[in-house]
Amino acid sequence: MSGGANDGVDINDTVSYADLTAGVGVTVDLNITSSQNTGGAGSDTITNVENLIGSNYADTLKGTNSSNILGGLGGNDTIDGRGGSDVIIGGKGSDNLTGGSSSDTFVWQAGDDTGNPTDRITDFTVGGGNGDKLDLSDLLVDEHSDPVTLDAYLSFSSVNSNQDTQIAVDADGAGPSASQQLIILQGVQMASLGGTDQAAISTLIAANALLTSG
């Protein structure tokens, strides 16, 4: 599979395993340009491709040192963007997400909270030149940008001996429900965000690290 650099059609080419029915996920590294054993889809040779969509099973997806879009779909995925400003979409399931260097955007979509998954971001950076973003605009039923209003949707807590911050996302803001998305920001201490829900929301919005409206 080759995207063909500057092929005159679309230099942002995408490889997708969304239709895979093998019952086993794929392991794909966009840095490898020779034949690689993907697991669930056999051996593939992938060159000049920027974007990668996994399967509905547990995948391991790795980007390049350029900007990529990496989507996990279903399953408990491990996604690593490496360099570049990446867009990382874990999808359904509990995912382990790494943006890598540069500013990355982590996206949650409607329905990703099915089954109360817990996603972990291993290297989230708040603010600064390489600040990352949480994009919840499609997951939240009603989109808001006011910290007071968002307090009904987002609950923050310290976890793992106060070393990490957990965000509980209530998609409709109506209180406890059958589905809730948990997001753990590894290495981000709750105190650095202000210590309370509204303070944390305000800190993230001020740093352009929280997107809640389209």
mmCIF file with all atom_site columns, C-alpha atoms in Angstrom:
data_model
loop_
_atom_site.group_PDB
_atom_site.id
_atom_site.type_symbol
_atom_site.label_atom_id
_atom_site.label_alt_id
_atom_site.label_comp_id
_atom_site.label_asym_id
_atom_site.label_entity_id
_atom_site.label_seq_id
_atom_site.pdbx_PDB_ins_code
_atom_site.Cartn_x
_atom_site.Cartn_y
_atom_site.Cartn_z
_atom_site.occupancy
_atom_site.B_iso_or_equiv
_atom_site.pdbx_formal_charge
_atom_site.auth_seq_id
_atom_site.auth_comp_id
_atom_site.auth_asym_id
_atom_site.auth_atom_id
_atom_site.pdbx_PDB_model_num
ATOM 1   C CA . MET A 1 1   ? 0.000   0.000   0.000  1.00 0.00 ? 1   MET A CA 1
ATOM 2   C CA . SER A 1 2   ? 1.497   3.298   -1.055 1.00 0.00 ? 2   SER A CA 1
ATOM 3   C CA . GLY A 1 3   ? 0.136   6.782   -0.634 1.00 0.00 ? 3   GLY A CA 1
ATOM 4   C CA . GLY A 1 4   ? 2.556   8.178   -3.159 1.00 0.00 ? 4   GLY A CA 1
ATOM 5   C CA . ALA A 1 5   ? 4.224   11.335  -1.880 1.00 0.00 ? 5   ALA A CA 1
ATOM 6   C CA . ASN A 1 6   ? 2.894   14.299  -3.875 1.00 0.00 ? 6   ASN A CA 1
ATOM 7   C CA . ASP A 1 7   ? 0.804   11.959  -5.993 1.00 0.00 ? 7   ASP A CA 1
ATOM 8   C CA . GLY A 1 8   ? -1.437  14.784  -7.158 1.00 0.00 ? 8   GLY A CA 1
ATOM 9   C CA . VAL A 1 9   ? -4.540  13.308  -5.540 1.00 0.00 ? 9   VAL A CA 1
ATOM 10  C CA . ASP A 1 10  ? -4.147  13.472  -1.780 1.00 0.00 ? 10  ASP A CA 1
ATOM 11  C CA . ILE A 1 11  ? -0.800  13.581  -0.030 1.00 0.00 ? 11  ILE A CA 1
ATOM 12  C CA . ASN A 1 12  ? -2.558  12.883  3.267  1.00 0.00 ? 12  ASN A CA 1
ATOM 13  C CA . ASP A 1 13  ? -3.250  9.256   2.463  1.00 0.00 ? 13  ASP A CA 1
ATOM 14  C CA . THR A 1 14  ? -4.987  6.871   4.847  1.00 0.00 ? 14  THR A CA 1
ATOM 15  C CA . VAL A 1 15  ? -4.717  3.149   5.450  1.00 0.00 ? 15  VAL A CA 1
ATOM 16  C CA . SER A 1 16  ? -7.757  1.662   7.189  1.00 0.00 ? 16  SER A CA 1
ATOM 17  C CA . TYR A 1 17  ? -8.357  -1.718  8.793  1.00 0.00 ? 17  TYR A CA 1
ATOM 18  C CA . ALA A 1 18  ? -11.926 -0.827  9.753  1.00 0.00 ? 18  ALA A CA 1
ATOM 19  C CA . ASP A 1 19  ? -13.373 -3.740  7.772  1.00 0.00 ? 19  ASP A CA 1
ATOM 20  C CA . LEU A 1 20  ? -11.165 -6.359  9.411  1.00 0.00 ? 20  LEU A CA 1
ATOM 21  C CA . THR A 1 21  ? -13.196 -9.366  10.592 1.00 0.00 ? 21  THR A CA 1
ATOM 22  C CA . ALA A 1 22  ? -10.397 -11.675 11.747 1.00 0.00 ? 22  ALA A CA 1
ATOM 23  C CA . GLY A 1 23  ? -11.258 -11.180 15.418 1.00 0.00 ? 23  GLY A CA 1
ATOM 24  C CA . VAL A 1 24  ? -7.673  -10.081 16.088 1.00 0.00 ? 24  VAL A CA 1
ATOM 25  C CA . GLY A 1 25  ? -6.364  -6.534  15.976 1.00 0.00 ? 25  GLY A CA 1
ATOM 26  C CA . VAL A 1 26  ? -3.449  -5.181  13.970 1.00 0.00 ? 26  VAL A CA 1
ATOM 27  C CA . THR A 1 27  ? 0.010   -3.923  14.866 1.00 0.00 ? 27  THR A CA 1
ATOM 28  C CA . VAL A 1 28  ? 1.089   -1.274  12.368 1.00 0.00 ? 28  VAL A CA 1
ATOM 29  C CA . ASP A 1 29  ? 4.075   1.089   12.416 1.00 0.00 ? 29  ASP A CA 1
ATOM 30  C CA . LEU A 1 30  ? 4.052   3.814   9.758  1.00 0.00 ? 30  LEU A CA 1
ATOM 31  C CA . ASN A 1 31  ? 7.813   4.238   10.207 1.00 0.00 ? 31  ASN A CA 1
ATOM 32  C CA . ILE A 1 32  ? 8.353   0.789   8.714  1.00 0.00 ? 32  ILE A CA 1
ATOM 33  C CA . THR A 1 33  ? 8.398   0.966   4.913  1.00 0.00 ? 33  THR A CA 1
ATOM 34  C CA . SER A 1 34  ? 9.277   -2.679  4.301  1.00 0.00 ? 34  SER A CA 1
ATOM 35  C CA . SER A 1 35  ? 6.876   -5.577  4.737  1.00 0.00 ? 35  SER A CA 1
ATOM 36  C CA . GLN A 1 36  ? 5.546   -5.852  8.288  1.00 0.00 ? 36  GLN A CA 1
ATOM 37  C CA . ASN A 1 37  ? 3.448   -8.526  9.946  1.00 0.00 ? 37  ASN A CA 1
ATOM 38  C CA . THR A 1 38  ? 0.310   -6.716  11.090 1.00 0.00 ? 38  THR A CA 1
ATOM 39  C CA . GLY A 1 39  ? -1.119  -9.702  12.921 1.00 0.00 ? 39  GLY A CA 1
ATOM 40  C CA . GLY A 1 40  ? -4.821  -9.710  12.164 1.00 0.00 ? 40  GLY A CA 1
ATOM 41  C CA . ALA A 1 41  ? -4.377  -8.572  8.551  1.00 0.00 ? 41  ALA A CA 1
ATOM 42  C CA . GLY A 1 42  ? -1.264  -10.532 7.622  1.00 0.00 ? 42  GLY A CA 1
ATOM 43  C CA . SER A 1 43  ? 1.770   -8.882  6.028  1.00 0.00 ? 43  SER A CA 1
ATOM 44  C CA . ASP A 1 44  ? 1.500   -5.409  4.509  1.00 0.00 ? 44  ASP A CA 1
ATOM 45  C CA . THR A 1 45  ? 3.969   -2.983  2.981  1.00 0.00 ? 45  THR A CA 1
ATOM 46  C CA . ILE A 1 46  ? 2.950   0.597   3.738  1.00 0.00 ? 46  ILE A CA 1
ATOM 47  C CA . THR A 1 47  ? 4.772   3.603   2.282  1.00 0.00 ? 47  THR A CA 1
ATOM 48  C CA . ASN A 1 48  ? 4.083   7.337   2.003  1.00 0.00 ? 48  ASN A CA 1
ATOM 49  C CA . VAL A 1 49  ? 1.019   7.147   4.242  1.00 0.00 ? 49  VAL A CA 1
ATOM 50  C CA . GLU A 1 50  ? 0.252   9.753   6.885  1.00 0.00 ? 50  GLU A CA 1
ATOM 51  C CA . ASN A 1 51  ? -2.979  8.517   8.447  1.00 0.00 ? 51  ASN A CA 1
ATOM 52  C CA . LEU A 1 52  ? -3.932  5.179   9.949  1.00 0.00 ? 52  LEU A CA 1
ATOM 53  C CA . ILE A 1 53  ? -7.254  3.720   11.094 1.00 0.00 ? 53  ILE A CA 1
ATOM 54  C CA . GLY A 1 54  ? -7.235  0.513   13.102 1.00 0.00 ? 54  GLY A CA 1
ATOM 55  C CA . SER A 1 55  ? -9.809  -2.218  13.522 1.00 0.00 ? 55  SER A CA 1
ATOM 56  C CA . ASN A 1 56  ? -12.622 -2.902  15.967 1.00 0.00 ? 56  ASN A CA 1
ATOM 57  C CA . TYR A 1 57  ? -10.240 -5.082  17.973 1.00 0.00 ? 57  TYR A CA 1
ATOM 58  C CA . ALA A 1 58  ? -7.193  -4.334  20.133 1.00 0.00 ? 58  ALA A CA 1
ATOM 59  C CA . ASP A 1 59  ? -4.650  -2.581  17.909 1.00 0.00 ? 59  ASP A CA 1
ATOM 60  C CA . THR A 1 60  ? -1.160  -1.167  18.300 1.00 0.00 ? 60  THR A CA 1
ATOM 61  C CA . LEU A 1 61  ? -0.732  1.839   16.014 1.00 0.00 ? 61  LEU A CA 1
ATOM 62  C CA . LYS A 1 62  ? 2.400   3.960   15.647 1.00 0.00 ? 62  LYS A CA 1
ATOM 63  C CA . GLY A 1 63  ? 2.849   7.119   13.629 1.00 0.00 ? 63  GLY A CA 1
ATOM 64  C CA . THR A 1 64  ? 5.887   8.836   12.151 1.00 0.00 ? 64  THR A CA 1
ATOM 65  C CA . ASN A 1 65  ? 7.864   11.933  13.091 1.00 0.00 ? 65  ASN A CA 1
ATOM 66  C CA . SER A 1 66  ? 5.490   13.965  10.909 1.00 0.00 ? 66  SER A CA 1
ATOM 67  C CA . SER A 1 67  ? 1.873   14.854  11.652 1.00 0.00 ? 67  SER A CA 1
ATOM 68  C CA . ASN A 1 68  ? -0.516  11.890  11.580 1.00 0.00 ? 68  ASN A CA 1
ATOM 69  C CA . ILE A 1 69  ? -4.150  11.069  12.232 1.00 0.00 ? 69  ILE A CA 1
ATOM 70  C CA . LEU A 1 70  ? -4.360  7.787   14.149 1.00 0.00 ? 70  LEU A CA 1
ATOM 71  C CA . GLY A 1 71  ? -7.724  6.209   14.983 1.00 0.00 ? 71  GLY A CA 1
ATOM 72  C CA . GLY A 1 72  ? -8.253  3.089   17.056 1.00 0.00 ? 72  GLY A CA 1
ATOM 73  C CA . LEU A 1 73  ? -11.973 2.422   16.517 1.00 0.00 ? 73  LEU A CA 1
ATOM 74  C CA . GLY A 1 74  ? -13.020 -0.394  18.908 1.00 0.00 ? 74  GLY A CA 1
ATOM 75  C CA . GLY A 1 75  ? -10.943 -2.548  21.238 1.00 0.00 ? 75  GLY A CA 1
ATOM 76  C CA . ASN A 1 76  ? -8.354  -1.650  23.856 1.00 0.00 ? 76  ASN A CA 1
ATOM 77  C CA . ASP A 1 77  ? -5.752  0.064   21.705 1.00 0.00 ? 77  ASP A CA 1
ATOM 78  C CA . THR A 1 78  ? -2.223  1.345   22.170 1.00 0.00 ? 78  THR A CA 1
ATOM 79  C CA . ILE A 1 79  ? -1.522  4.384   19.998 1.00 0.00 ? 79  ILE A CA 1
ATOM 80  C CA . ASP A 1 80  ? 1.747   6.333   19.732 1.00 0.00 ? 80  ASP A CA 1
ATOM 81  C CA . GLY A 1 81  ? 1.896   9.423   17.551 1.00 0.00 ? 81  GLY A CA 1
ATOM 82  C CA . ARG A 1 82  ? 5.661   9.928   17.814 1.00 0.00 ? 82  ARG A CA 1
ATOM 83  C CA . GLY A 1 83  ? 6.721   13.303  16.377 1.00 0.00 ? 83  GLY A CA 1
ATOM 84  C CA . GLY A 1 84  ? 4.616   15.913  14.657 1.00 0.00 ? 84  GLY A CA 1
ATOM 85  C CA . SER A 1 85  ? 1.311   17.460  15.673 1.00 0.00 ? 85  SER A CA 1
ATOM 86  C CA . ASP A 1 86  ? -0.929  14.427  15.662 1.00 0.00 ? 86  ASP A CA 1
ATOM 87  C CA . VAL A 1 87  ? -4.651  13.805  16.006 1.00 0.00 ? 87  VAL A CA 1
ATOM 88  C CA . ILE A 1 88  ? -5.238  10.695  18.096 1.00 0.00 ? 88  ILE A CA 1
ATOM 89  C CA . ILE A 1 89  ? -8.673  9.081   18.344 1.00 0.00 ? 89  ILE A CA 1
ATOM 90  C CA . GLY A 1 90  ? -8.782  6.118   20.688 1.00 0.00 ? 90  GLY A CA 1
ATOM 91  C CA . GLY A 1 91  ? -12.366 5.196   19.877 1.00 0.00 ? 91  GLY A CA 1
ATOM 92  C CA . LYS A 1 92  ? -14.318 2.729   21.974 1.00 0.00 ? 92  LYS A CA 1
ATOM 93  C CA . GLY A 1 93  ? -12.558 0.646   24.610 1.00 0.00 ? 93  GLY A CA 1
ATOM 94  C CA . SER A 1 94  ? -9.874  1.511   27.151 1.00 0.00 ? 94  SER A CA 1
ATOM 95  C CA . ASP A 1 95  ? -6.892  2.886   25.285 1.00 0.00 ? 95  ASP A CA 1
ATOM 96  C CA . ASN A 1 96  ? -3.292  3.803   26.056 1.00 0.00 ? 96  ASN A CA 1
ATOM 97  C CA . LEU A 1 97  ? -2.465  6.996   24.162 1.00 0.00 ? 97  LEU A CA 1
ATOM 98  C CA . THR A 1 98  ? 0.861   8.746   23.576 1.00 0.00 ? 98  THR A CA 1
ATOM 99  C CA . GLY A 1 99  ? 1.120   11.895  21.516 1.00 0.00 ? 99  GLY A CA 1
ATOM 100 C CA . GLY A 1 100 ? 4.889   12.143  21.360 1.00 0.00 ? 100 GLY A CA 1
ATOM 101 C CA . SER A 1 101 ? 6.694   15.420  20.727 1.00 0.00 ? 101 SER A CA 1
ATOM 102 C CA . SER A 1 102 ? 4.902   18.556  19.443 1.00 0.00 ? 102 SER A CA 1
ATOM 103 C CA . SER A 1 103 ? 1.310   19.596  20.135 1.00 0.00 ? 103 SER A CA 1
ATOM 104 C CA . ASP A 1 104 ? -1.176  16.754  19.824 1.00 0.00 ? 104 ASP A CA 1
ATOM 105 C CA . THR A 1 105 ? -4.969  16.621  19.917 1.00 0.00 ? 105 THR A CA 1
ATOM 106 C CA . PHE A 1 106 ? -6.742  13.722  21.622 1.00 0.00 ? 106 PHE A CA 1
ATOM 107 C CA . VAL A 1 107 ? -10.290 13.307  20.338 1.00 0.00 ? 107 VAL A CA 1
ATOM 108 C CA . TRP A 1 108 ? -13.343 11.550  21.807 1.00 0.00 ? 108 TRP A CA 1
ATOM 109 C CA . GLN A 1 109 ? -16.438 10.967  19.714 1.00 0.00 ? 109 GLN A CA 1
ATOM 110 C CA . ALA A 1 110 ? -20.077 10.266  20.476 1.00 0.00 ? 110 ALA A CA 1
ATOM 111 C CA . GLY A 1 111 ? -20.473 6.759   21.847 1.00 0.00 ? 111 GLY A CA 1
ATOM 112 C CA . ASP A 1 112 ? -16.840 6.349   22.901 1.00 0.00 ? 112 ASP A CA 1
ATOM 113 C CA . ASP A 1 113 ? -18.021 6.240   26.524 1.00 0.00 ? 113 ASP A CA 1
ATOM 114 C CA . THR A 1 114 ? -19.915 2.961   25.980 1.00 0.00 ? 114 THR A CA 1
ATOM 115 C CA . GLY A 1 115 ? -18.960 0.432   28.645 1.00 0.00 ? 115 GLY A CA 1
ATOM 116 C CA . ASN A 1 116 ? -17.301 2.936   31.012 1.00 0.00 ? 116 ASN A CA 1
ATOM 117 C CA . PRO A 1 117 ? -13.841 2.839   29.414 1.00 0.00 ? 117 PRO A CA 1
ATOM 118 C CA . THR A 1 118 ? -10.683 4.339   30.898 1.00 0.00 ? 118 THR A CA 1
ATOM 119 C CA . ASP A 1 119 ? -8.255  5.992   28.488 1.00 0.00 ? 119 ASP A CA 1
ATOM 120 C CA . ARG A 1 120 ? -4.764  6.916   29.634 1.00 0.00 ? 120 ARG A CA 1
ATOM 121 C CA . ILE A 1 121 ? -2.677  9.685   28.056 1.00 0.00 ? 121 ILE A CA 1
ATOM 122 C CA . THR A 1 122 ? 0.938   9.036   28.936 1.00 0.00 ? 122 THR A CA 1
ATOM 123 C CA . ASP A 1 123 ? 2.476   12.406  28.032 1.00 0.00 ? 123 ASP A CA 1
ATOM 124 C CA . PHE A 1 124 ? -0.166  15.153  28.184 1.00 0.00 ? 124 PHE A CA 1
ATOM 125 C CA . THR A 1 125 ? 1.328   18.661  28.332 1.00 0.00 ? 125 THR A CA 1
ATOM 126 C CA . VAL A 1 126 ? -0.740  21.639  29.505 1.00 0.00 ? 126 VAL A CA 1
ATOM 127 C CA . GLY A 1 127 ? 0.123   24.901  27.775 1.00 0.00 ? 127 GLY A CA 1
ATOM 128 C CA . GLY A 1 128 ? 3.400   26.107  26.350 1.00 0.00 ? 128 GLY A CA 1
ATOM 129 C CA . GLY A 1 129 ? 4.793   25.703  22.873 1.00 0.00 ? 129 GLY A CA 1
ATOM 130 C CA . ASN A 1 130 ? 4.042   21.994  22.743 1.00 0.00 ? 130 ASN A CA 1
ATOM 131 C CA . GLY A 1 131 ? 0.766   22.063  24.649 1.00 0.00 ? 131 GLY A CA 1
ATOM 132 C CA . ASP A 1 132 ? -1.713  19.277  23.918 1.00 0.00 ? 132 ASP A CA 1
ATOM 133 C CA . LYS A 1 133 ? -5.504  19.369  23.574 1.00 0.00 ? 133 LYS A CA 1
ATOM 134 C CA . LEU A 1 134 ? -8.447  17.304  24.785 1.00 0.00 ? 134 LEU A CA 1
ATOM 135 C CA . ASP A 1 135 ? -11.238 17.507  22.206 1.00 0.00 ? 135 ASP A CA 1
ATOM 136 C CA . LEU A 1 136 ? -14.536 16.492  23.824 1.00 0.00 ? 136 LEU A CA 1
ATOM 137 C CA . SER A 1 137 ? -16.758 18.506  21.490 1.00 0.00 ? 137 SER A CA 1
ATOM 138 C CA . ASP A 1 138 ? -18.314 15.473  19.794 1.00 0.00 ? 138 ASP A CA 1
ATOM 139 C CA . LEU A 1 139 ? -18.644 13.399  22.975 1.00 0.00 ? 139 LEU A CA 1
ATOM 140 C CA . LEU A 1 140 ? -20.577 15.985  24.994 1.00 0.00 ? 140 LEU A CA 1
ATOM 141 C CA . VAL A 1 141 ? -24.290 16.082  24.184 1.00 0.00 ? 141 VAL A CA 1
ATOM 142 C CA . ASP A 1 142 ? -24.570 19.851  24.653 1.00 0.00 ? 142 ASP A CA 1
ATOM 143 C CA . GLU A 1 143 ? -21.439 21.800  23.877 1.00 0.00 ? 143 GLU A CA 1
ATOM 144 C CA . HIS A 1 144 ? -20.398 24.471  26.364 1.00 0.00 ? 144 HIS A CA 1
ATOM 145 C CA . SER A 1 145 ? -17.309 26.535  27.049 1.00 0.00 ? 145 SER A CA 1
ATOM 146 C CA . ASP A 1 146 ? -18.279 28.076  30.387 1.00 0.00 ? 146 ASP A CA 1
ATOM 147 C CA . PRO A 1 147 ? -16.429 26.539  33.382 1.00 0.00 ? 147 PRO A CA 1
ATOM 148 C CA . VAL A 1 148 ? -19.512 26.754  35.595 1.00 0.00 ? 148 VAL A CA 1
ATOM 149 C CA . THR A 1 149 ? -21.661 24.904  33.059 1.00 0.00 ? 149 THR A CA 1
ATOM 150 C CA . LEU A 1 150 ? -18.946 22.361  32.262 1.00 0.00 ? 150 LEU A CA 1
ATOM 151 C CA . ASP A 1 151 ? -18.722 21.495  35.946 1.00 0.00 ? 151 ASP A CA 1
ATOM 152 C CA . ALA A 1 152 ? -21.807 19.298  35.416 1.00 0.00 ? 152 ALA A CA 1
ATOM 153 C CA . TYR A 1 153 ? -20.019 17.345  32.670 1.00 0.00 ? 153 TYR A CA 1
ATOM 154 C CA . LEU A 1 154 ? -16.457 17.030  33.965 1.00 0.00 ? 154 LEU A CA 1
ATOM 155 C CA . SER A 1 155 ? -15.262 15.818  37.368 1.00 0.00 ? 155 SER A CA 1
ATOM 156 C CA . PHE A 1 156 ? -11.565 15.898  38.260 1.00 0.00 ? 156 PHE A CA 1
ATOM 157 C CA . SER A 1 157 ? -9.764  13.850  40.895 1.00 0.00 ? 157 SER A CA 1
ATOM 158 C CA . SER A 1 158 ? -6.243  12.917  41.942 1.00 0.00 ? 158 SER A CA 1
ATOM 159 C CA . VAL A 1 159 ? -5.263  9.288   41.393 1.00 0.00 ? 159 VAL A CA 1
ATOM 160 C CA . ASN A 1 160 ? -2.157  7.130   41.673 1.00 0.00 ? 160 ASN A CA 1
ATOM 161 C CA . SER A 1 161 ? -0.777  8.773   44.836 1.00 0.00 ? 161 SER A CA 1
ATOM 162 C CA . ASN A 1 162 ? -1.683  12.251  43.544 1.00 0.00 ? 162 ASN A CA 1
ATOM 163 C CA . GLN A 1 163 ? 0.682   11.894  40.589 1.00 0.00 ? 163 GLN A CA 1
ATOM 164 C CA . ASP A 1 164 ? -2.017  11.721  37.903 1.00 0.00 ? 164 ASP A CA 1
ATOM 165 C CA . THR A 1 165 ? -5.318  13.471  37.226 1.00 0.00 ? 165 THR A CA 1
ATOM 166 C CA . GLN A 1 166 ? -8.476  11.579  36.329 1.00 0.00 ? 166 GLN A CA 1
ATOM 167 C CA . ILE A 1 167 ? -11.301 13.252  34.413 1.00 0.00 ? 167 ILE A CA 1
ATOM 168 C CA . ALA A 1 168 ? -14.728 11.636  34.590 1.00 0.00 ? 168 ALA A CA 1
ATOM 169 C CA . VAL A 1 169 ? -16.793 12.744  31.593 1.00 0.00 ? 169 VAL A CA 1
ATOM 170 C CA . ASP A 1 170 ? -20.580 12.659  31.882 1.00 0.00 ? 170 ASP A CA 1
ATOM 171 C CA . ALA A 1 171 ? -21.587 13.151  28.247 1.00 0.00 ? 171 ALA A CA 1
ATOM 172 C CA . ASP A 1 172 ? -25.045 14.590  28.941 1.00 0.00 ? 172 ASP A CA 1
ATOM 173 C CA . GLY A 1 173 ? -24.291 16.350  32.236 1.00 0.00 ? 173 GLY A CA 1
ATOM 174 C CA . ALA A 1 174 ? -27.273 14.675  33.893 1.00 0.00 ? 174 ALA A CA 1
ATOM 175 C CA . GLY A 1 175 ? -25.388 12.852  36.627 1.00 0.00 ? 175 GLY A CA 1
ATOM 176 C CA . PRO A 1 176 ? -24.326 9.211   37.020 1.00 0.00 ? 176 PRO A CA 1
ATOM 177 C CA . SER A 1 177 ? -25.370 7.037   34.105 1.00 0.00 ? 177 SER A CA 1
ATOM 178 C CA . ALA A 1 178 ? -24.629 3.651   32.582 1.00 0.00 ? 178 ALA A CA 1
ATOM 179 C CA . SER A 1 179 ? -21.816 5.099   30.493 1.00 0.00 ? 179 SER A CA 1
ATOM 180 C CA . GLN A 1 180 ? -19.006 7.352   31.634 1.00 0.00 ? 180 GLN A CA 1
ATOM 181 C CA . GLN A 1 181 ? -15.695 8.092   29.965 1.00 0.00 ? 181 GLN A CA 1
ATOM 182 C CA . LEU A 1 182 ? -12.655 8.230   32.238 1.00 0.00 ? 182 LEU A CA 1
ATOM 183 C CA . ILE A 1 183 ? -9.498  9.983   31.056 1.00 0.00 ? 183 ILE A CA 1
ATOM 184 C CA . ILE A 1 184 ? -6.265  9.764   33.030 1.00 0.00 ? 184 ILE A CA 1
ATOM 185 C CA . LEU A 1 185 ? -3.619  12.421  32.427 1.00 0.00 ? 185 LEU A CA 1
ATOM 186 C CA . GLN A 1 186 ? -0.476  10.622  33.494 1.00 0.00 ? 186 GLN A CA 1
ATOM 187 C CA . GLY A 1 187 ? 2.063   12.877  35.196 1.00 0.00 ? 187 GLY A CA 1
ATOM 188 C CA . VAL A 1 188 ? -0.337  15.838  35.461 1.00 0.00 ? 188 VAL A CA 1
ATOM 189 C CA . GLN A 1 189 ? -0.996  16.589  39.118 1.00 0.00 ? 189 GLN A CA 1
ATOM 190 C CA . MET A 1 190 ? -4.414  17.878  40.108 1.00 0.00 ? 190 MET A CA 1
ATOM 191 C CA . ALA A 1 191 ? -2.789  20.665  42.134 1.00 0.00 ? 191 ALA A CA 1
ATOM 192 C CA . SER A 1 192 ? -1.166  22.050  38.980 1.00 0.00 ? 192 SER A CA 1
ATOM 193 C CA . LEU A 1 193 ? -4.639  22.470  37.475 1.00 0.00 ? 193 LEU A CA 1
ATOM 194 C CA . GLY A 1 194 ? -5.987  24.405  40.449 1.00 0.00 ? 194 GLY A CA 1
ATOM 195 C CA . GLY A 1 195 ? -7.267  21.660  42.732 1.00 0.00 ? 195 GLY A CA 1
ATOM 196 C CA . THR A 1 196 ? -11.019 21.915  42.002 1.00 0.00 ? 196 THR A CA 1
ATOM 197 C CA . ASP A 1 197 ? -13.261 21.036  39.068 1.00 0.00 ? 197 ASP A CA 1
ATOM 198 C CA . GLN A 1 198 ? -13.944 24.614  38.005 1.00 0.00 ? 198 GLN A CA 1
ATOM 199 C CA . ALA A 1 199 ? -10.325 25.666  38.519 1.00 0.00 ? 199 ALA A CA 1
ATOM 200 C CA . ALA A 1 200 ? -9.094  22.728  36.444 1.00 0.00 ? 200 ALA A CA 1
ATOM 201 C CA . ILE A 1 201 ? -11.586 23.488  33.670 1.00 0.00 ? 201 ILE A CA 1
ATOM 202 C CA . SER A 1 202 ? -10.567 27.161  33.675 1.00 0.00 ? 202 SER A CA 1
ATOM 203 C CA . THR A 1 203 ? -6.870  26.249  33.583 1.00 0.00 ? 203 THR A CA 1
ATOM 204 C CA . LEU A 1 204 ? -7.328  23.911  30.632 1.00 0.00 ? 204 LEU A CA 1
ATOM 205 C CA . ILE A 1 205 ? -9.496  26.373  28.698 1.00 0.00 ? 205 ILE A CA 1
ATOM 206 C CA . ALA A 1 206 ? -7.014  29.202  29.300 1.00 0.00 ? 206 ALA A CA 1
ATOM 207 C CA . ALA A 1 207 ? -4.220  26.985  27.968 1.00 0.00 ? 207 ALA A CA 1
ATOM 208 C CA . ASN A 1 208 ? -6.332  26.063  24.908 1.00 0.00 ? 208 ASN A CA 1
ATOM 209 C CA . ALA A 1 209 ? -6.053  22.484  26.157 1.00 0.00 ? 209 ALA A CA 1
ATOM 210 C CA . LEU A 1 210 ? -9.789  21.743  26.371 1.00 0.00 ? 210 LEU A CA 1
ATOM 211 C CA . LEU A 1 211 ? -12.118 21.890  23.373 1.00 0.00 ? 211 LEU A CA 1
ATOM 212 C CA . THR A 1 212 ? -15.806 21.448  24.130 1.00 0.00 ? 212 THR A CA 1
ATOM 213 C CA . SER A 1 213 ? -17.603 23.135  21.240 1.00 0.00 ? 213 SER A CA 1
ATOM 214 C CA . GLY A 1 214 ? -17.414 22.631  17.522 1.00 0.00 ? 214 GLY A CA 1
#
